[in-house]
Short mmCIF file of C-alpha atoms and ligand atoms in Angstrom, two decimals:
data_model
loop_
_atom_site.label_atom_id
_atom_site.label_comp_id
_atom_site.label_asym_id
_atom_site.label_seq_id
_atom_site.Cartn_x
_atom_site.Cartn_y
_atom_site.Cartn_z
CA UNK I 1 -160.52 6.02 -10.31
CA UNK I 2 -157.43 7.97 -10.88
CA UNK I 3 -159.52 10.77 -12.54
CA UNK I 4 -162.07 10.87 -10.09
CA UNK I 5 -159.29 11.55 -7.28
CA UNK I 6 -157.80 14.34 -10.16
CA UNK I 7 -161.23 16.02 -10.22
CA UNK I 8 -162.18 15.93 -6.49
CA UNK I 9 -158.81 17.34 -6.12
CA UNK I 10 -159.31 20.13 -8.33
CA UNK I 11 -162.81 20.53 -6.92
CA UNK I 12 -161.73 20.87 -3.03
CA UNK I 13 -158.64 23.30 -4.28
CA UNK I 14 -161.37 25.50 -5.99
CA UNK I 15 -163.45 25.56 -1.96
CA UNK I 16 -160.03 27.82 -0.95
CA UNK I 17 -159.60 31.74 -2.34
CA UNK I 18 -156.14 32.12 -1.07
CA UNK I 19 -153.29 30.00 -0.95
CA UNK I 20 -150.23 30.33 0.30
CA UNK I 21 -148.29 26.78 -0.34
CA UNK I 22 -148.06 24.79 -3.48
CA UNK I 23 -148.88 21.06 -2.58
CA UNK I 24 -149.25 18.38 -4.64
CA UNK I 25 -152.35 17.10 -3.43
CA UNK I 26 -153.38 14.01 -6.41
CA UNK I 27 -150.79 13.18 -8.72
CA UNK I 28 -150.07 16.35 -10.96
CA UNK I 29 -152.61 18.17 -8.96
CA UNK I 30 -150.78 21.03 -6.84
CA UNK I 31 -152.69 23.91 -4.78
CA UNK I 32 -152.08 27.47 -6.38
CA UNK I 33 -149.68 28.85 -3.99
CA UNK I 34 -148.11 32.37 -4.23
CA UNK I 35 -145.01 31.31 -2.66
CA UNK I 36 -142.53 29.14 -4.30
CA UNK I 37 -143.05 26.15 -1.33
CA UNK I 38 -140.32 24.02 -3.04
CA UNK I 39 -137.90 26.25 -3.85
CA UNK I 40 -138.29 27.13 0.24
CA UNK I 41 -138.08 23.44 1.43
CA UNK I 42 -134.60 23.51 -0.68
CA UNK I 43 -133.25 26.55 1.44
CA UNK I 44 -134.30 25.75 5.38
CA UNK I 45 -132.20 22.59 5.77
CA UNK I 46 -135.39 20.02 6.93
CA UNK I 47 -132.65 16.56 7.46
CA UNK I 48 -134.02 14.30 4.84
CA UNK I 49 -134.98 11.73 7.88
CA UNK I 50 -137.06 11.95 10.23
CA UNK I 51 -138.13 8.75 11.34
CA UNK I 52 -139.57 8.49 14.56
CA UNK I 53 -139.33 12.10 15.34
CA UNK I 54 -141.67 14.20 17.24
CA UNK I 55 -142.42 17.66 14.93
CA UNK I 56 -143.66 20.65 15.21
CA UNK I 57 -144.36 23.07 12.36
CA UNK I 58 -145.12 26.84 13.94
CA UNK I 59 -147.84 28.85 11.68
CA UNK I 60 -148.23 25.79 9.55
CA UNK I 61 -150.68 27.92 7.38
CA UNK I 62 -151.74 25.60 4.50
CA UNK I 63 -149.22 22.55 5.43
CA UNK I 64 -146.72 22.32 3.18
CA UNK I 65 -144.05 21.85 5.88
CA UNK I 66 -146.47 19.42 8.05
CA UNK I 67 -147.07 17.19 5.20
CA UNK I 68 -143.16 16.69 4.23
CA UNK I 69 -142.31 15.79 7.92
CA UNK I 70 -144.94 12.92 7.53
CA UNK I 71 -143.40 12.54 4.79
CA UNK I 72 -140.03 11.92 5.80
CA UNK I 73 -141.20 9.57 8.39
CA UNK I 74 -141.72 11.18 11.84
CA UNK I 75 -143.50 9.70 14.08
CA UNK I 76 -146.16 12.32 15.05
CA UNK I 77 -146.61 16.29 13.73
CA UNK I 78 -148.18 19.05 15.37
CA UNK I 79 -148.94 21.70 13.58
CA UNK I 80 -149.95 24.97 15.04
CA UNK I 81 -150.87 28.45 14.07
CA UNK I 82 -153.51 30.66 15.21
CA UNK I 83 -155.53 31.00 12.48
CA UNK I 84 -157.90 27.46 12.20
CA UNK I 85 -157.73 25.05 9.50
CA UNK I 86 -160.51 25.72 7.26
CA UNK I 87 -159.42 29.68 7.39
CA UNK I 88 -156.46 28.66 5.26
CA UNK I 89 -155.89 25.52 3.08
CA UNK I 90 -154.81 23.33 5.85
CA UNK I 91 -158.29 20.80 6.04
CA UNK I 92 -159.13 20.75 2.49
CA UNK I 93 -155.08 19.77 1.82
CA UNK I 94 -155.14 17.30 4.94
CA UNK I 95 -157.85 15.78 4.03
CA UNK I 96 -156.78 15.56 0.72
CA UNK I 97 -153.40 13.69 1.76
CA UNK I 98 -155.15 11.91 4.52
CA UNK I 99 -152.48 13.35 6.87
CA UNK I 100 -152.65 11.97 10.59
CA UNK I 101 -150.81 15.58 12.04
CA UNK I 102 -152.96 17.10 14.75
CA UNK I 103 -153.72 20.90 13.85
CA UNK I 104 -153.94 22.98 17.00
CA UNK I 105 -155.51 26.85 16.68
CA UNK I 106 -153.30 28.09 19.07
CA UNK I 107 -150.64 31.27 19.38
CA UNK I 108 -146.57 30.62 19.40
CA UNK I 109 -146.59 32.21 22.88
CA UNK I 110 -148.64 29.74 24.21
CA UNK I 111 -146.44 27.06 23.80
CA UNK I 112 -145.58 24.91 26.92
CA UNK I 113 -144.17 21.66 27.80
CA UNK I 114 -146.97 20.95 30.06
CA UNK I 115 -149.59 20.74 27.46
CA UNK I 116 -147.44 19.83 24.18
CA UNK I 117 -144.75 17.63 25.29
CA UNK I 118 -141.32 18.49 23.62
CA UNK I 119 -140.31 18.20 20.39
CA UNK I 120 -137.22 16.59 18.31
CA UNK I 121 -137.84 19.04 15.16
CA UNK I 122 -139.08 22.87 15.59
CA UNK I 123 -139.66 23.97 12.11
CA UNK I 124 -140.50 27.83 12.57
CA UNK I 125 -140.91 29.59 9.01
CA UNK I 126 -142.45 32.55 7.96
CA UNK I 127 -143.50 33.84 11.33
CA UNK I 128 -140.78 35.74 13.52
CA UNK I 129 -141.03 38.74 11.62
CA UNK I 130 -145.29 39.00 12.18
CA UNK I 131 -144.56 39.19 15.77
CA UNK I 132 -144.60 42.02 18.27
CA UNK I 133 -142.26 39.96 21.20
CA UNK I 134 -139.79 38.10 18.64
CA UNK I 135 -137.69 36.76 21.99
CA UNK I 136 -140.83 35.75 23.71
CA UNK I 137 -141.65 33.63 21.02
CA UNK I 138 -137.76 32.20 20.96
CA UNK I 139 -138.58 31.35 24.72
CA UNK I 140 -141.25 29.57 24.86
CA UNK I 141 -140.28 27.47 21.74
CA UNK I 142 -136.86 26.40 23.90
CA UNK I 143 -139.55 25.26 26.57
CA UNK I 144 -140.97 22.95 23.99
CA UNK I 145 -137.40 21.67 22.28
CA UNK I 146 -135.84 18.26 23.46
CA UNK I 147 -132.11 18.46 24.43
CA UNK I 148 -130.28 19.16 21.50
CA UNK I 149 -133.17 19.11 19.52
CA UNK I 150 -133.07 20.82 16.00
CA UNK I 151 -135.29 24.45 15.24
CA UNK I 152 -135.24 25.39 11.95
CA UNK I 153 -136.49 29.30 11.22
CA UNK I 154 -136.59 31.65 8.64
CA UNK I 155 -137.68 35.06 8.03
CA UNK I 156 -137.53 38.19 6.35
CA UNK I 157 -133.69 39.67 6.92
CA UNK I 158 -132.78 43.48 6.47
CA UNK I 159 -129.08 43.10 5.07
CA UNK I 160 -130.52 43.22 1.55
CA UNK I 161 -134.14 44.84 2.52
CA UNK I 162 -133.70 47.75 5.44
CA UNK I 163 -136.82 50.05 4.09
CA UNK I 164 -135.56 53.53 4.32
CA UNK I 165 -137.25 56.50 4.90
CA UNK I 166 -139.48 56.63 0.84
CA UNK I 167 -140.46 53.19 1.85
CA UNK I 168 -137.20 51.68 -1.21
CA UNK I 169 -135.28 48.72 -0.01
CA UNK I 170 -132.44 49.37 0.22
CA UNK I 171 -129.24 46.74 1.20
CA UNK I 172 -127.52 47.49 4.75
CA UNK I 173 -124.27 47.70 3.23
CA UNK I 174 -125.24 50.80 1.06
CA UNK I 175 -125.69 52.93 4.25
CA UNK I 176 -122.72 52.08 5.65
CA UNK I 177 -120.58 48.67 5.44
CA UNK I 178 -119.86 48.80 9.01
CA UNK I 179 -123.98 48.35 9.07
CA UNK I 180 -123.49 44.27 8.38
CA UNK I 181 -121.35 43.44 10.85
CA UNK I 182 -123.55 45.19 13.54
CA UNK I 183 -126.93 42.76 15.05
CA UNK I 184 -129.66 45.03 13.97
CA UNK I 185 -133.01 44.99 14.03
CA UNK I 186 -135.69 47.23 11.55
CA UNK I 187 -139.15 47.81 13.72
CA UNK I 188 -142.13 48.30 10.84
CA UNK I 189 -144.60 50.56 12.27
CA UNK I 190 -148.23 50.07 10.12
CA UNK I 191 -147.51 48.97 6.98
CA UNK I 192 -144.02 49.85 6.62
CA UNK I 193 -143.20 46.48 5.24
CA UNK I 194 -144.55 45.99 1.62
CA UNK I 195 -147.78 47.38 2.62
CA UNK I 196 -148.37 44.69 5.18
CA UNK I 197 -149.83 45.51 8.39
CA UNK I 198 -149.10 42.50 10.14
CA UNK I 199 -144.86 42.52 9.63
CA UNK I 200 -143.60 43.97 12.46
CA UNK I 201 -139.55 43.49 13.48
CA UNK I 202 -137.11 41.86 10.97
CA UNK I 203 -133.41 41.30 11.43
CA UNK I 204 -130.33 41.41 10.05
CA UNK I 205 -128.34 37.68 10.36
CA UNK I 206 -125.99 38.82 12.80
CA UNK I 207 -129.19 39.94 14.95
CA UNK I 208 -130.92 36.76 13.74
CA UNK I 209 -127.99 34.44 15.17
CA UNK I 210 -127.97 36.36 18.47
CA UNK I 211 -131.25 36.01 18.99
CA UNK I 212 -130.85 32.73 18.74
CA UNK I 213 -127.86 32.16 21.14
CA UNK I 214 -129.95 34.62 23.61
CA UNK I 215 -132.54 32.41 23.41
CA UNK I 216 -130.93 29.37 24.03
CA UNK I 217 -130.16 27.92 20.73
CA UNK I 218 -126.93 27.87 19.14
CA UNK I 219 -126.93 28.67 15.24
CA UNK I 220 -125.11 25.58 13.20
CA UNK I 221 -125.40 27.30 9.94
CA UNK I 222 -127.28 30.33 8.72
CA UNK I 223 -128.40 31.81 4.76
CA UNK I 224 -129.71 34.07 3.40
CA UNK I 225 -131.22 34.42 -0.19
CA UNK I 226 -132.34 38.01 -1.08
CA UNK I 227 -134.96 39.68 1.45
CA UNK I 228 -135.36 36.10 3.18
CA UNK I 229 -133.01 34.10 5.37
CA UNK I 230 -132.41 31.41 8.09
CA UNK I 231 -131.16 29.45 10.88
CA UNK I 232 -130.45 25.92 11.42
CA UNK I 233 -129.94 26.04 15.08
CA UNK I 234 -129.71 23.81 18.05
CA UNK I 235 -131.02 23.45 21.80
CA UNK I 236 -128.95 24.34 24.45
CA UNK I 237 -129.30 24.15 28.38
CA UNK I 238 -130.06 27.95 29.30
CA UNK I 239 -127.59 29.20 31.60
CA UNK I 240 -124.04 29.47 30.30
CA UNK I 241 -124.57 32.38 28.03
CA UNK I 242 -126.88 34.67 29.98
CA UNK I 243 -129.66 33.90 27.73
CA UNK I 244 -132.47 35.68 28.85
CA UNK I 245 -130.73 37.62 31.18
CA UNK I 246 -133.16 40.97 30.56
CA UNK I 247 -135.79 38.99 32.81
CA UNK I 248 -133.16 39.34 35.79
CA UNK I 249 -132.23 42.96 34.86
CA UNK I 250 -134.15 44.07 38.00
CA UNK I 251 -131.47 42.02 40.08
CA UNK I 252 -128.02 43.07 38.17
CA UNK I 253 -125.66 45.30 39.86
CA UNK I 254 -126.22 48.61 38.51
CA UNK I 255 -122.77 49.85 39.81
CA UNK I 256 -120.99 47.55 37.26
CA UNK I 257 -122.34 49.72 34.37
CA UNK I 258 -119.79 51.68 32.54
CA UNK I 259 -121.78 54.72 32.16
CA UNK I 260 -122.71 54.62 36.01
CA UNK I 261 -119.26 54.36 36.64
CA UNK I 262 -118.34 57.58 34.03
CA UNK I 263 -121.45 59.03 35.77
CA UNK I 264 -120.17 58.50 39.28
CA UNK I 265 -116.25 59.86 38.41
CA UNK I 266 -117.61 62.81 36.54
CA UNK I 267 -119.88 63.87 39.76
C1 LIG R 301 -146.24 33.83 6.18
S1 LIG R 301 -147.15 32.46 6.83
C2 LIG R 301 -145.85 31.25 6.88
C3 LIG R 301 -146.38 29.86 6.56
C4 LIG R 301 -145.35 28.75 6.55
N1 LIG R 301 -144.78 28.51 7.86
C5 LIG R 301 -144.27 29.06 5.54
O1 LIG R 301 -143.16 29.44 5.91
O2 LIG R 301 -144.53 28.94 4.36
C6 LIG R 301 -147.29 32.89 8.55
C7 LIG R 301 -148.22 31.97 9.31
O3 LIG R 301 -147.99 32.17 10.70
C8 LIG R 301 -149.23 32.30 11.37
N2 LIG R 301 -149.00 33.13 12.56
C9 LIG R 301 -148.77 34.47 12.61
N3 LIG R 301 -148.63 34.87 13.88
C10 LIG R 301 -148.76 33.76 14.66
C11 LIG R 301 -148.72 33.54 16.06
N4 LIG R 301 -148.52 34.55 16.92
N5 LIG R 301 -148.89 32.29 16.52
C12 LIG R 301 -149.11 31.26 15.66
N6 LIG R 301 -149.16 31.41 14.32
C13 LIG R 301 -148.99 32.65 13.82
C14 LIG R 301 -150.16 32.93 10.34
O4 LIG R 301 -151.52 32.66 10.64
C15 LIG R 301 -149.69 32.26 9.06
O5 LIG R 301 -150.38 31.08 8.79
#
């Protein structure tokens, strides 16, 4: 019995090309994953409980992240991205597991309370820095955050990896030190970043954690280990920050800018 489970195990891994997470699917069985999934989980700060939480893991990909919040107890898991199940190693790993998380093919901007309810637990890993509207994403996942509720993210981060001009990495601090303290963000145009069409803005942490208070969320702790980094951050009410205030630009007082000012003097 407990071979047979070893060998259909093995046999459904073999069904995917690519993967992306290392899961232990049967006991000693784990999926072949190019990323070091564990090593991750240690880094993002998932709270070891999550009993009777609502979750939602953002561009789940094969699961990893879906599977441990079953794991630690919560009480129902959604797990989205917009590439379906079968494309990655999601089904064959779900099925393996006999996970009960609903997978929905679906695109981070199309997140809304309406239709998904809000969650206790945002998990949102691997994904900011494949988007073209980084903020727009930030948005709607406030929409679909309970009160105080917990998003944890994590991306690629420039401090140690700004790609200069003959495509080297190159740490922020080397151009300048001043560079560090600034919230910066690198736009890769094509394949700027490691030859990967699909990366498009990354930021520094200071960027990172002001994205997140424009957004709505206020970081409680961020890291960063090499190229990669993260947030632990937490829902607030929009409003007492100006978060979001670019989508009222059109109604600001234009007079209160100091260049219009310098402009007006100077005429
Ligand atoms: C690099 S993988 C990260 C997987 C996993 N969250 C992790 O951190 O290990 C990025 C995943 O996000 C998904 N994704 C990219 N853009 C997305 C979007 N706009 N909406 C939903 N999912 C997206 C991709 O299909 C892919 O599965």
């Amino acid at each position: 019995m407990h071979d047979d489970a070893i060998r259909r195990a093995e046999a459904a891994i073999a069904k995917q090309a690519k993967w992306h997470h290392r899961i232990e699917v049967a006991p000693g069985v784990t999926t072949p994953g190019l990323q070091d999934t564990p090593a991750l989980l240690g880094q993002i700060g998932m709270p070891e409980d999550l009993t009777g939480m609502r979750v939602l893991d953002i561009g789940a990909r094969d699961g990893f992240f879906t599977f441990e919040a079953e794991k630690r107890g919560a009480a129902e898991v959604v797990a989205l991205d917009n590439e379906p199940p079968h494309h990655t190693g999601f089904a064959i790993a779900a099925e393996l597991l006999g996970s009960k998380a609903t997978y929905v093919t679906e695109n981070v901007y199309a997140l809304d309370q309406e239709r998904f309810g809000r969650f206790d637990l945002v998990l949102f890993l691997g994904v900011i820095y494949h988007l073209r509207h980084p903020l727009l994403a930030l948005d709607r996942i406030h929409d679909v955050t309970a009160d105080e509720g917990l998003m944890l993210i994590e991306t690629h981060m420039i401090d140690e990896g700004l790609v200069d001009g003959e495509g080297n990495w190159r740490a922020l601090r080397d151009f300048s030190p001043d560079l560090e303290k600034l919230p910066l963000a690198q736009y890769y145009p094509g394949d700027m970043l490691g030859s990967d069409p699909t990366s498009q803005w990354a930021p520094n942490r200071v960027a990172l954690e002001g994205w997140l208070r424009g957004s709505g969320f206020e970081p409680i702790s961020s890291w960063q280990v090499a190229f990669r980094g993260g947030a632990i951050s937490r829902r607030m009410p929009l409003g007492a920050n100006g978060e979001r205030a670019v989508d009222e630009a059109a109604s600001w007082d234009m007079t209160t800018w100091t260049v219009e000012k310098s402009t007006a003097i100077g005429r």
